[in-house]
């Protein structure tokens, strides 16, 4: 039996996406994508894979990332609707936000993120088990 150490969020955490788009726009960064995710998005958009990669993907030393608009927004963030244009097939990095290991590593990290994301600490209470499933296990679903 695996014995897990006590985690600061063992009583759960609240999160409710309010579609503010703050996690999709602003400061530059990376939205990492696997080849399977890239293929899935290109099929969803009806764009041949090679053209999709040329238009929407950049190769960075570590792997593949979605391109950004000049202002730092994700290339798939629609400013008019404040929605993600590929929401149904968005990369696992987006699906699992804010339950990333880096955000869960300490209460200070979580609280710092809460100052940027108004959906943190409100809405649905996620249990420890749900958080662990999202943060550490969900990536496996896209490998099938």
mmCIF file of N, CA and C in Angstrom:
data_model
loop_
_atom_site.group_PDB
_atom_site.id
_atom_site.type_symbol
_atom_site.label_atom_id
_atom_site.label_comp_id
_atom_site.label_asym_id
_atom_site.label_seq_id
_atom_site.Cartn_x
_atom_site.Cartn_y
_atom_site.Cartn_z
ATOM 1 N N UNK A 1 0.844 -1.179 0.000
ATOM 2 C CA UNK A 1 0.000 0.000 0.000
ATOM 3 C C UNK A 1 0.891 1.245 0.000
ATOM 4 N N UNK A 2 0.565 2.173 -0.909
ATOM 5 C CA UNK A 2 1.318 3.412 -1.002
ATOM 6 C C UNK A 2 0.835 4.373 0.071
ATOM 7 N N UNK A 3 1.760 4.867 0.863
ATOM 8 C CA UNK A 3 1.401 5.823 1.911
ATOM 9 C C UNK A 3 1.769 7.211 1.412
ATOM 10 N N UNK A 4 0.772 8.053 1.296
ATOM 11 C CA UNK A 4 0.989 9.410 0.810
ATOM 12 C C UNK A 4 1.237 10.335 1.991
ATOM 13 N N UNK A 5 2.126 11.262 1.807
ATOM 14 C CA UNK A 5 2.351 12.235 2.865
ATOM 15 C C UNK A 5 1.160 13.183 2.928
ATOM 16 N N UNK A 6 0.982 13.757 4.070
ATOM 17 C CA UNK A 6 -0.125 14.689 4.278
ATOM 18 C C UNK A 6 0.094 15.921 3.400
ATOM 19 N N UNK A 7 -0.945 16.328 2.697
ATOM 20 C CA UNK A 7 -0.847 17.486 1.830
ATOM 21 C C UNK A 7 -1.653 18.632 2.420
ATOM 22 N N UNK A 8 -1.213 19.843 2.208
ATOM 23 C CA UNK A 8 -1.854 21.009 2.798
ATOM 24 C C UNK A 8 -3.307 21.150 2.347
ATOM 25 N N UNK A 9 -3.673 20.583 1.226
ATOM 26 C CA UNK A 9 -5.040 20.699 0.694
ATOM 27 C C UNK A 9 -5.855 19.419 0.914
ATOM 28 N N UNK A 10 -5.510 18.671 1.957
ATOM 29 C CA UNK A 10 -6.179 17.381 2.174
ATOM 30 C C UNK A 10 -7.687 17.497 2.379
ATOM 31 N N UNK A 11 -8.174 18.666 2.791
ATOM 32 C CA UNK A 11 -9.624 18.860 2.963
ATOM 33 C C UNK A 11 -10.282 19.361 1.684
ATOM 34 N N UNK A 12 -9.501 19.442 0.614
ATOM 35 C CA UNK A 12 -10.027 19.836 -0.679
ATOM 36 C C UNK A 12 -9.765 21.300 -0.992
ATOM 37 N N UNK A 13 -10.097 21.657 -2.223
ATOM 38 C CA UNK A 13 -9.933 23.025 -2.698
ATOM 39 C C UNK A 13 -11.131 23.397 -3.565
ATOM 40 N N UNK A 14 -11.485 24.649 -3.529
ATOM 41 C CA UNK A 14 -12.594 25.130 -4.352
ATOM 42 C C UNK A 14 -12.061 25.773 -5.626
ATOM 43 N N UNK A 15 -12.786 25.485 -6.700
ATOM 44 C CA UNK A 15 -12.481 26.136 -7.978
ATOM 45 C C UNK A 15 -13.721 26.114 -8.852
ATOM 46 N N UNK A 16 -13.943 27.245 -9.512
ATOM 47 C CA UNK A 16 -15.026 27.358 -10.481
ATOM 48 C C UNK A 16 -14.535 28.287 -11.587
ATOM 49 N N UNK A 17 -14.412 27.743 -12.777
ATOM 50 C CA UNK A 17 -13.994 28.583 -13.898
ATOM 51 C C UNK A 17 -15.127 29.559 -14.197
ATOM 52 N N UNK A 18 -14.785 30.835 -14.191
ATOM 53 C CA UNK A 18 -15.799 31.857 -14.479
ATOM 54 C C UNK A 18 -15.603 32.448 -15.879
ATOM 55 N N UNK A 19 -14.774 31.780 -16.675
ATOM 56 C CA UNK A 19 -14.527 32.182 -18.070
ATOM 57 C C UNK A 19 -14.037 33.620 -18.197
ATOM 58 N N UNK A 20 -13.146 33.998 -17.315
ATOM 59 C CA UNK A 20 -12.587 35.357 -17.371
ATOM 60 C C UNK A 20 -11.466 35.452 -18.396
ATOM 61 N N UNK A 21 -10.880 34.311 -18.756
ATOM 62 C CA UNK A 21 -9.822 34.282 -19.748
ATOM 63 C C UNK A 21 -8.457 34.690 -19.253
ATOM 64 N N UNK A 22 -8.318 34.976 -17.973
ATOM 65 C CA UNK A 22 -7.018 35.427 -17.455
ATOM 66 C C UNK A 22 -5.927 34.382 -17.625
ATOM 67 N N UNK A 23 -6.294 33.115 -17.618
ATOM 68 C CA UNK A 23 -5.292 32.063 -17.781
ATOM 69 C C UNK A 23 -4.927 31.861 -19.259
ATOM 70 N N UNK A 24 -5.644 32.505 -20.155
ATOM 71 C CA UNK A 24 -5.432 32.341 -21.589
ATOM 72 C C UNK A 24 -4.782 33.551 -22.243
ATOM 73 N N UNK A 25 -4.610 34.606 -21.480
ATOM 74 C CA UNK A 25 -4.115 35.835 -22.097
ATOM 75 C C UNK A 25 -3.126 36.543 -21.179
ATOM 76 N N UNK A 26 -2.455 37.483 -21.768
ATOM 77 C CA UNK A 26 -1.531 38.295 -20.985
ATOM 78 C C UNK A 26 -0.091 37.897 -21.145
ATOM 79 N N UNK A 27 0.537 37.601 -20.043
ATOM 80 C CA UNK A 27 1.978 37.324 -20.032
ATOM 81 C C UNK A 27 2.325 36.175 -20.973
ATOM 82 N N UNK A 28 3.442 36.297 -21.684
ATOM 83 C CA UNK A 28 3.862 35.206 -22.561
ATOM 84 C C UNK A 28 4.201 33.958 -21.764
ATOM 85 N N UNK A 29 4.103 32.834 -22.426
ATOM 86 C CA UNK A 29 4.403 31.556 -21.794
ATOM 87 C C UNK A 29 4.264 30.436 -22.796
ATOM 88 N N UNK A 30 4.033 29.249 -22.295
ATOM 89 C CA UNK A 30 3.921 28.082 -23.158
ATOM 90 C C UNK A 30 2.661 27.308 -22.815
ATOM 91 N N UNK A 31 1.985 26.837 -23.848
ATOM 92 C CA UNK A 31 0.912 25.858 -23.693
ATOM 93 C C UNK A 31 1.425 24.620 -24.406
ATOM 94 N N UNK A 32 1.993 23.711 -23.601
ATOM 95 C CA UNK A 32 2.628 22.522 -24.145
ATOM 96 C C UNK A 32 1.599 21.581 -24.737
ATOM 97 N N UNK A 33 1.944 20.970 -25.871
ATOM 98 C CA UNK A 33 1.050 20.037 -26.560
ATOM 99 C C UNK A 33 1.827 18.799 -26.970
ATOM 100 N N UNK A 34 1.186 17.660 -26.814
ATOM 101 C CA UNK A 34 1.753 16.426 -27.346
ATOM 102 C C UNK A 34 1.348 16.326 -28.815
ATOM 103 N N UNK A 35 1.991 15.434 -29.538
ATOM 104 C CA UNK A 35 1.626 15.234 -30.938
ATOM 105 C C UNK A 35 0.175 14.772 -31.061
ATOM 106 N N UNK A 36 -0.267 13.922 -30.131
ATOM 107 C CA UNK A 36 -1.662 13.472 -30.159
ATOM 108 C C UNK A 36 -2.623 14.637 -29.965
ATOM 109 N N UNK A 37 -2.278 15.571 -29.089
ATOM 110 C CA UNK A 37 -3.124 16.746 -28.885
ATOM 111 C C UNK A 37 -3.130 17.623 -30.132
ATOM 112 N N UNK A 38 -1.974 17.795 -30.752
ATOM 113 C CA UNK A 38 -1.868 18.584 -31.971
ATOM 114 C C UNK A 38 -2.734 17.966 -33.063
ATOM 115 N N UNK A 39 -2.656 16.663 -33.214
ATOM 116 C CA UNK A 39 -3.480 15.963 -34.217
ATOM 117 C C UNK A 39 -4.967 16.133 -33.922
ATOM 118 N N UNK A 40 -5.344 15.992 -32.653
ATOM 119 C CA UNK A 40 -6.753 16.103 -32.264
ATOM 120 C C UNK A 40 -7.292 17.507 -32.561
ATOM 121 N N UNK A 41 -6.502 18.536 -32.273
ATOM 122 C CA UNK A 41 -6.949 19.905 -32.516
ATOM 123 C C UNK A 41 -7.068 20.168 -34.017
ATOM 124 N N UNK A 42 -6.108 19.682 -34.807
ATOM 125 C CA UNK A 42 -6.165 19.903 -36.253
ATOM 126 C C UNK A 42 -7.387 19.226 -36.860
ATOM 127 N N UNK A 43 -7.724 18.031 -36.392
ATOM 128 C CA UNK A 43 -8.935 17.335 -36.860
ATOM 129 C C UNK A 43 -10.174 18.126 -36.450
ATOM 130 N N UNK A 44 -10.221 18.582 -35.217
ATOM 131 C CA UNK A 44 -11.356 19.368 -34.710
ATOM 132 C C UNK A 44 -11.586 20.609 -35.571
ATOM 133 N N UNK A 45 -10.506 21.271 -35.972
ATOM 134 C CA UNK A 45 -10.610 22.487 -36.777
ATOM 135 C C UNK A 45 -10.742 22.201 -38.278
ATOM 136 N N UNK A 46 -10.523 20.938 -38.658
ATOM 137 C CA UNK A 46 -10.622 20.577 -40.077
ATOM 138 C C UNK A 46 -9.471 21.121 -40.900
ATOM 139 N N UNK A 47 -8.302 21.205 -40.288
ATOM 140 C CA UNK A 47 -7.112 21.733 -40.955
ATOM 141 C C UNK A 47 -6.097 20.601 -41.083
ATOM 142 N N UNK A 48 -5.525 20.396 -42.288
ATOM 143 C CA UNK A 48 -4.492 19.361 -42.426
ATOM 144 C C UNK A 48 -3.373 19.580 -41.407
ATOM 145 N N UNK A 49 -2.852 18.498 -40.884
ATOM 146 C CA UNK A 49 -1.869 18.553 -39.800
ATOM 147 C C UNK A 49 -0.680 19.460 -40.132
ATOM 148 N N UNK A 50 -0.106 19.320 -41.313
ATOM 149 C CA UNK A 50 1.077 20.122 -41.643
ATOM 150 C C UNK A 50 0.754 21.616 -41.674
ATOM 151 N N UNK A 51 -0.413 21.990 -42.163
ATOM 152 C CA UNK A 51 -0.805 23.398 -42.186
ATOM 153 C C UNK A 51 -1.122 23.899 -40.781
ATOM 154 N N UNK A 52 -1.749 23.042 -39.988
ATOM 155 C CA UNK A 52 -2.051 23.407 -38.601
ATOM 156 C C UNK A 52 -0.765 23.703 -37.840
ATOM 157 N N UNK A 53 0.209 22.813 -37.954
ATOM 158 C CA UNK A 53 1.481 22.996 -37.254
ATOM 159 C C UNK A 53 2.153 24.291 -37.706
ATOM 160 N N UNK A 54 2.164 24.527 -39.000
ATOM 161 C CA UNK A 54 2.799 25.741 -39.532
ATOM 162 C C UNK A 54 2.146 27.011 -38.989
ATOM 163 N N UNK A 55 0.823 26.994 -38.876
ATOM 164 C CA UNK A 55 0.097 28.198 -38.482
ATOM 165 C C UNK A 55 -0.011 28.390 -36.968
ATOM 166 N N UNK A 56 -0.158 27.293 -36.202
ATOM 167 C CA UNK A 56 -0.521 27.402 -34.791
ATOM 168 C C UNK A 56 0.474 26.844 -33.778
ATOM 169 N N UNK A 57 1.512 26.159 -34.238
ATOM 170 C CA UNK A 57 2.431 25.480 -33.311
ATOM 171 C C UNK A 57 3.840 26.025 -33.471
ATOM 172 N N UNK A 58 4.532 26.139 -32.349
ATOM 173 C CA UNK A 58 5.943 26.511 -32.389
ATOM 174 C C UNK A 58 6.742 25.437 -31.678
ATOM 175 N N UNK A 59 7.897 25.150 -32.241
ATOM 176 C CA UNK A 59 8.784 24.190 -31.608
ATOM 177 C C UNK A 59 9.705 24.957 -30.672
ATOM 178 N N UNK A 60 9.724 24.528 -29.436
ATOM 179 C CA UNK A 60 10.581 25.129 -28.431
ATOM 180 C C UNK A 60 11.527 24.014 -27.994
ATOM 181 N N UNK A 61 12.664 24.361 -27.468
ATOM 182 C CA UNK A 61 13.665 23.341 -27.142
ATOM 183 C C UNK A 61 13.083 22.158 -26.379
ATOM 184 N N UNK A 62 12.097 22.407 -25.562
ATOM 185 C CA UNK A 62 11.516 21.359 -24.716
ATOM 186 C C UNK A 62 10.418 20.547 -25.419
ATOM 187 N N UNK A 63 9.828 21.093 -26.470
ATOM 188 C CA UNK A 63 8.741 20.378 -27.139
ATOM 189 C C UNK A 63 7.926 21.310 -28.024
ATOM 190 N N UNK A 64 6.626 21.081 -28.067
ATOM 191 C CA UNK A 64 5.704 21.829 -28.908
ATOM 192 C C UNK A 64 4.777 22.677 -28.050
ATOM 193 N N UNK A 65 4.535 23.892 -28.499
ATOM 194 C CA UNK A 65 3.652 24.806 -27.778
ATOM 195 C C UNK A 65 2.735 25.507 -28.766
ATOM 196 N N UNK A 66 1.538 25.864 -28.305
ATOM 197 C CA UNK A 66 0.673 26.701 -29.121
ATOM 198 C C UNK A 66 1.337 28.063 -29.286
ATOM 199 N N UNK A 67 1.149 28.658 -30.436
ATOM 200 C CA UNK A 67 1.666 30.005 -30.652
ATOM 201 C C UNK A 67 0.837 30.993 -29.857
ATOM 202 N N UNK A 68 1.366 32.200 -29.745
ATOM 203 C CA UNK A 68 0.672 33.283 -29.054
ATOM 204 C C UNK A 68 0.467 34.441 -30.021
ATOM 205 N N UNK A 69 -0.513 35.241 -29.708
ATOM 206 C CA UNK A 69 -0.704 36.492 -30.437
ATOM 207 C C UNK A 69 0.372 37.466 -29.956
ATOM 208 N N UNK A 70 0.614 38.540 -30.691
ATOM 209 C CA UNK A 70 1.653 39.494 -30.277
ATOM 210 C C UNK A 70 1.488 40.040 -28.852
ATOM 211 N N UNK A 71 0.260 40.105 -28.354
ATOM 212 C CA UNK A 71 0.030 40.632 -27.003
ATOM 213 C C UNK A 71 0.176 39.569 -25.913
ATOM 214 N N UNK A 72 0.547 38.342 -26.281
ATOM 215 C CA UNK A 72 0.735 37.271 -25.313
ATOM 216 C C UNK A 72 -0.463 36.355 -25.152
ATOM 217 N N UNK A 73 -1.615 36.714 -25.723
ATOM 218 C CA UNK A 73 -2.805 35.857 -25.641
ATOM 219 C C UNK A 73 -2.573 34.558 -26.401
ATOM 220 N N UNK A 74 -3.205 33.499 -25.943
ATOM 221 C CA UNK A 74 -3.187 32.231 -26.667
ATOM 222 C C UNK A 74 -3.808 32.465 -28.039
ATOM 223 N N UNK A 75 -3.254 31.826 -29.032
ATOM 224 C CA UNK A 75 -3.738 31.982 -30.399
ATOM 225 C C UNK A 75 -5.208 31.548 -30.528
ATOM 226 N N UNK A 76 -5.702 30.726 -29.619
ATOM 227 C CA UNK A 76 -7.092 30.263 -29.679
ATOM 228 C C UNK A 76 -8.023 30.983 -28.709
ATOM 229 N N UNK A 77 -7.538 32.038 -28.079
ATOM 230 C CA UNK A 77 -8.400 32.832 -27.207
ATOM 231 C C UNK A 77 -9.115 33.870 -28.064
ATOM 232 N N UNK A 78 -10.451 33.833 -28.022
ATOM 233 C CA UNK A 78 -11.259 34.783 -28.781
ATOM 234 C C UNK A 78 -11.652 35.940 -27.869
ATOM 235 N N UNK A 79 -11.106 37.092 -28.145
ATOM 236 C CA UNK A 79 -11.323 38.256 -27.289
ATOM 237 C C UNK A 79 -12.795 38.704 -27.264
ATOM 238 N N UNK A 80 -13.470 38.601 -28.404
ATOM 239 C CA UNK A 80 -14.874 39.044 -28.468
ATOM 240 C C UNK A 80 -15.771 38.236 -27.539
ATOM 241 N N UNK A 81 -15.633 36.925 -27.590
ATOM 242 C CA UNK A 81 -16.496 36.062 -26.780
ATOM 243 C C UNK A 81 -15.873 35.721 -25.432
ATOM 244 N N UNK A 82 -14.597 36.027 -25.265
ATOM 245 C CA UNK A 82 -13.830 35.649 -24.074
ATOM 246 C C UNK A 82 -13.872 34.137 -23.872
ATOM 247 N N UNK A 83 -13.798 33.410 -24.963
ATOM 248 C CA UNK A 83 -13.867 31.939 -24.930
ATOM 249 C C UNK A 83 -12.686 31.329 -25.686
ATOM 250 N N UNK A 84 -12.446 30.090 -25.381
ATOM 251 C CA UNK A 84 -11.439 29.301 -26.088
ATOM 252 C C UNK A 84 -12.096 28.698 -27.327
ATOM 253 N N UNK A 85 -11.483 28.891 -28.480
ATOM 254 C CA UNK A 85 -12.045 28.384 -29.728
ATOM 255 C C UNK A 85 -11.894 26.872 -29.882
ATOM 256 N N UNK A 86 -11.041 26.263 -29.060
ATOM 257 C CA UNK A 86 -10.838 24.808 -29.128
ATOM 258 C C UNK A 86 -11.152 24.157 -27.778
ATOM 259 N N UNK A 87 -12.045 24.757 -27.032
ATOM 260 C CA UNK A 87 -12.320 24.319 -25.657
ATOM 261 C C UNK A 87 -12.545 22.807 -25.564
ATOM 262 N N UNK A 88 -13.300 22.250 -26.486
ATOM 263 C CA UNK A 88 -13.634 20.818 -26.424
ATOM 264 C C UNK A 88 -12.415 19.911 -26.576
ATOM 265 N N UNK A 89 -11.350 20.413 -27.198
ATOM 266 C CA UNK A 89 -10.154 19.602 -27.438
ATOM 267 C C UNK A 89 -8.887 20.304 -26.943
ATOM 268 N N UNK A 90 -9.039 21.215 -26.006
ATOM 269 C CA UNK A 90 -7.888 21.971 -25.506
ATOM 270 C C UNK A 90 -6.861 21.018 -24.889
ATOM 271 N N UNK A 91 -5.603 21.430 -24.884
ATOM 272 C CA UNK A 91 -4.536 20.577 -24.336
ATOM 273 C C UNK A 91 -4.733 20.273 -22.854
ATOM 274 N N UNK A 92 -4.146 19.165 -22.423
ATOM 275 C CA UNK A 92 -4.264 18.712 -21.035
ATOM 276 C C UNK A 92 -3.774 19.786 -20.060
ATOM 277 N N UNK A 93 -2.808 20.585 -20.459
ATOM 278 C CA UNK A 93 -2.334 21.671 -19.605
ATOM 279 C C UNK A 93 -3.481 22.615 -19.260
ATOM 280 N N UNK A 94 -4.335 22.876 -20.225
ATOM 281 C CA UNK A 94 -5.483 23.759 -19.997
ATOM 282 C C UNK A 94 -6.584 23.054 -19.194
ATOM 283 N N UNK A 95 -6.809 21.795 -19.518
ATOM 284 C CA UNK A 95 -7.853 21.012 -18.841
ATOM 285 C C UNK A 95 -7.588 20.926 -17.340
ATOM 286 N N UNK A 96 -6.344 20.780 -16.968
ATOM 287 C CA UNK A 96 -6.009 20.540 -15.568
ATOM 288 C C UNK A 96 -5.792 21.806 -14.744
ATOM 289 N N UNK A 97 -5.818 22.968 -15.371
ATOM 290 C CA UNK A 97 -5.652 24.217 -14.622
ATOM 291 C C UNK A 97 -6.817 24.395 -13.659
ATOM 292 N N UNK A 98 -6.605 24.813 -12.430
ATOM 293 C CA UNK A 98 -5.372 25.267 -11.781
ATOM 294 C C UNK A 98 -4.667 24.181 -10.982
ATOM 295 N N UNK A 99 -5.085 22.931 -11.163
ATOM 296 C CA UNK A 99 -4.562 21.849 -10.325
ATOM 297 C C UNK A 99 -3.251 21.282 -10.861
ATOM 298 N N UNK A 100 -2.305 22.160 -11.123
ATOM 299 C CA UNK A 100 -0.978 21.754 -11.565
ATOM 300 C C UNK A 100 -0.119 21.504 -10.333
ATOM 301 N N UNK A 101 0.778 20.529 -10.397
ATOM 302 C CA UNK A 101 1.653 20.271 -9.245
ATOM 303 C C UNK A 101 2.360 21.521 -8.731
ATOM 304 N N UNK A 102 2.790 22.404 -9.612
ATOM 305 C CA UNK A 102 3.478 23.626 -9.155
ATOM 306 C C UNK A 102 2.544 24.521 -8.341
ATOM 307 N N UNK A 103 1.279 24.569 -8.706
ATOM 308 C CA UNK A 103 0.315 25.385 -7.956
ATOM 309 C C UNK A 103 -0.081 24.732 -6.640
ATOM 310 N N UNK A 104 0.020 23.411 -6.583
ATOM 311 C CA UNK A 104 -0.359 22.663 -5.388
ATOM 312 C C UNK A 104 0.810 22.438 -4.427
ATOM 313 N N UNK A 105 1.993 22.829 -4.841
ATOM 314 C CA UNK A 105 3.177 22.522 -4.032
ATOM 315 C C UNK A 105 3.188 23.220 -2.682
ATOM 316 N N UNK A 106 2.473 24.343 -2.582
ATOM 317 C CA UNK A 106 2.373 25.013 -1.284
ATOM 318 C C UNK A 106 1.120 25.887 -1.249
ATOM 319 N N UNK A 107 0.645 26.162 -0.053
ATOM 320 C CA UNK A 107 -0.503 27.057 0.096
ATOM 321 C C UNK A 107 -0.163 28.452 -0.406
ATOM 322 N N UNK A 108 1.072 28.878 -0.210
ATOM 323 C CA UNK A 108 1.496 30.190 -0.718
ATOM 324 C C UNK A 108 1.371 30.265 -2.234
ATOM 325 N N UNK A 109 1.773 29.194 -2.939
ATOM 326 C CA UNK A 109 1.636 29.180 -4.395
ATOM 327 C C UNK A 109 0.167 29.262 -4.802
ATOM 328 N N UNK A 110 -0.681 28.502 -4.106
ATOM 329 C CA UNK A 110 -2.117 28.506 -4.404
ATOM 330 C C UNK A 110 -2.705 29.896 -4.142
ATOM 331 N N UNK A 111 -2.357 30.486 -3.026
ATOM 332 C CA UNK A 111 -2.875 31.814 -2.676
ATOM 333 C C UNK A 111 -2.384 32.886 -3.647
ATOM 334 N N UNK A 112 -1.168 32.764 -4.100
ATOM 335 C CA UNK A 112 -0.630 33.703 -5.083
ATOM 336 C C UNK A 112 -1.411 33.602 -6.392
ATOM 337 N N UNK A 113 -1.701 32.384 -6.814
ATOM 338 C CA UNK A 113 -2.488 32.175 -8.028
ATOM 339 C C UNK A 113 -3.913 32.701 -7.851
ATOM 340 N N UNK A 114 -4.450 32.567 -6.656
ATOM 341 C CA UNK A 114 -5.818 33.038 -6.381
ATOM 342 C C UNK A 114 -5.932 34.551 -6.560
ATOM 343 N N UNK A 115 -4.851 35.261 -6.380
ATOM 344 C CA UNK A 115 -4.872 36.715 -6.599
ATOM 345 C C UNK A 115 -5.011 37.051 -8.081
ATOM 346 N N UNK A 116 -4.639 36.113 -8.943
ATOM 347 C CA UNK A 116 -4.735 36.309 -10.392
ATOM 348 C C UNK A 116 -6.003 35.686 -10.976
ATOM 349 N N UNK A 117 -6.472 34.617 -10.389
ATOM 350 C CA UNK A 117 -7.613 33.859 -10.921
ATOM 351 C C UNK A 117 -8.796 33.973 -9.977
ATOM 352 N N UNK A 118 -9.848 34.700 -10.379
ATOM 353 C CA UNK A 118 -11.003 34.881 -9.490
ATOM 354 C C UNK A 118 -11.839 33.625 -9.269
ATOM 355 N N UNK A 119 -11.578 32.555 -10.013
ATOM 356 C CA UNK A 119 -12.321 31.310 -9.824
ATOM 357 C C UNK A 119 -11.770 30.430 -8.721
ATOM 358 N N UNK A 120 -10.567 30.744 -8.259
ATOM 359 C CA UNK A 120 -9.945 29.952 -7.197
ATOM 360 C C UNK A 120 -10.553 30.347 -5.857
ATOM 361 N N UNK A 121 -10.815 29.325 -5.053
ATOM 362 C CA UNK A 121 -11.412 29.456 -3.710
ATOM 363 C C UNK A 121 -12.897 29.811 -3.769
ATOM 364 N N UNK A 122 -13.546 29.466 -4.860
ATOM 365 C CA UNK A 122 -14.992 29.636 -4.957
ATOM 366 C C UNK A 122 -15.555 28.450 -5.745
ATOM 367 N N UNK A 123 -16.864 28.251 -5.653
ATOM 368 C CA UNK A 123 -17.504 27.202 -6.436
ATOM 369 C C UNK A 123 -17.339 25.817 -5.856
ATOM 370 N N UNK A 124 -17.231 24.833 -6.754
ATOM 371 C CA UNK A 124 -17.181 23.429 -6.384
ATOM 372 C C UNK A 124 -15.995 23.119 -5.473
ATOM 373 N N UNK A 125 -16.264 22.315 -4.452
ATOM 374 C CA UNK A 125 -15.205 21.806 -3.592
ATOM 375 C C UNK A 125 -14.690 20.505 -4.195
ATOM 376 N N UNK A 126 -13.440 20.508 -4.623
ATOM 377 C CA UNK A 126 -12.796 19.310 -5.146
ATOM 378 C C UNK A 126 -12.143 18.576 -3.992
ATOM 379 N N UNK A 127 -12.376 17.272 -3.914
ATOM 380 C CA UNK A 127 -11.775 16.466 -2.861
ATOM 381 C C UNK A 127 -10.301 16.211 -3.178
ATOM 382 N N UNK A 128 -9.573 15.785 -2.181
ATOM 383 C CA UNK A 128 -8.176 15.421 -2.365
ATOM 384 C C UNK A 128 -8.032 14.410 -3.500
ATOM 385 N N UNK A 129 -8.903 13.423 -3.525
ATOM 386 C CA UNK A 129 -8.843 12.384 -4.551
ATOM 387 C C UNK A 129 -9.090 12.969 -5.934
ATOM 388 N N UNK A 130 -10.066 13.856 -6.051
ATOM 389 C CA UNK A 130 -10.336 14.485 -7.346
ATOM 390 C C UNK A 130 -9.157 15.336 -7.804
ATOM 391 N N UNK A 131 -8.572 16.062 -6.888
ATOM 392 C CA UNK A 131 -7.421 16.906 -7.217
ATOM 393 C C UNK A 131 -6.256 16.039 -7.699
ATOM 394 N N UNK A 132 -5.990 14.963 -6.985
ATOM 395 C CA UNK A 132 -4.910 14.071 -7.394
ATOM 396 C C UNK A 132 -5.181 13.466 -8.768
ATOM 397 N N UNK A 133 -6.418 13.104 -9.027
ATOM 398 C CA UNK A 133 -6.781 12.547 -10.336
ATOM 399 C C UNK A 133 -6.526 13.573 -11.432
ATOM 400 N N UNK A 134 -6.932 14.787 -11.207
ATOM 401 C CA UNK A 134 -6.731 15.848 -12.194
ATOM 402 C C UNK A 134 -5.249 16.157 -12.354
ATOM 403 N N UNK A 135 -4.572 16.374 -11.261
ATOM 404 C CA UNK A 135 -3.185 16.841 -11.304
ATOM 405 C C UNK A 135 -2.193 15.786 -11.773
ATOM 406 N N UNK A 136 -2.413 14.548 -11.411
ATOM 407 C CA UNK A 136 -1.380 13.559 -11.641
ATOM 408 C C UNK A 136 -1.768 12.417 -12.575
ATOM 409 N N UNK A 137 -3.046 12.200 -12.791
ATOM 410 C CA UNK A 137 -3.448 11.020 -13.552
ATOM 411 C C UNK A 137 -4.145 11.326 -14.864
ATOM 412 N N UNK A 138 -4.695 12.490 -15.030
ATOM 413 C CA UNK A 138 -5.517 12.767 -16.198
ATOM 414 C C UNK A 138 -4.725 12.721 -17.505
ATOM 415 N N UNK A 139 -3.473 13.022 -17.477
ATOM 416 C CA UNK A 139 -2.660 13.015 -18.689
ATOM 417 C C UNK A 139 -2.683 11.633 -19.358
ATOM 418 N N UNK A 140 -2.829 10.590 -18.577
ATOM 419 C CA UNK A 140 -2.880 9.236 -19.129
ATOM 420 C C UNK A 140 -4.040 9.063 -20.087
ATOM 421 N N UNK A 141 -5.136 9.771 -19.880
ATOM 422 C CA UNK A 141 -6.308 9.601 -20.725
ATOM 423 C C UNK A 141 -6.022 9.944 -22.182
ATOM 424 N N UNK A 142 -5.124 10.876 -22.424
ATOM 425 C CA UNK A 142 -4.831 11.291 -23.783
ATOM 426 C C UNK A 142 -3.797 10.416 -24.467
ATOM 427 N N UNK A 143 -3.234 9.482 -23.739
ATOM 428 C CA UNK A 143 -2.253 8.577 -24.317
ATOM 429 C C UNK A 143 -2.915 7.325 -24.893
ATOM 430 N N UNK A 144 -4.194 7.141 -24.600
ATOM 431 C CA UNK A 144 -4.897 5.935 -25.058
ATOM 432 C C UNK A 144 -5.223 6.001 -26.533
#
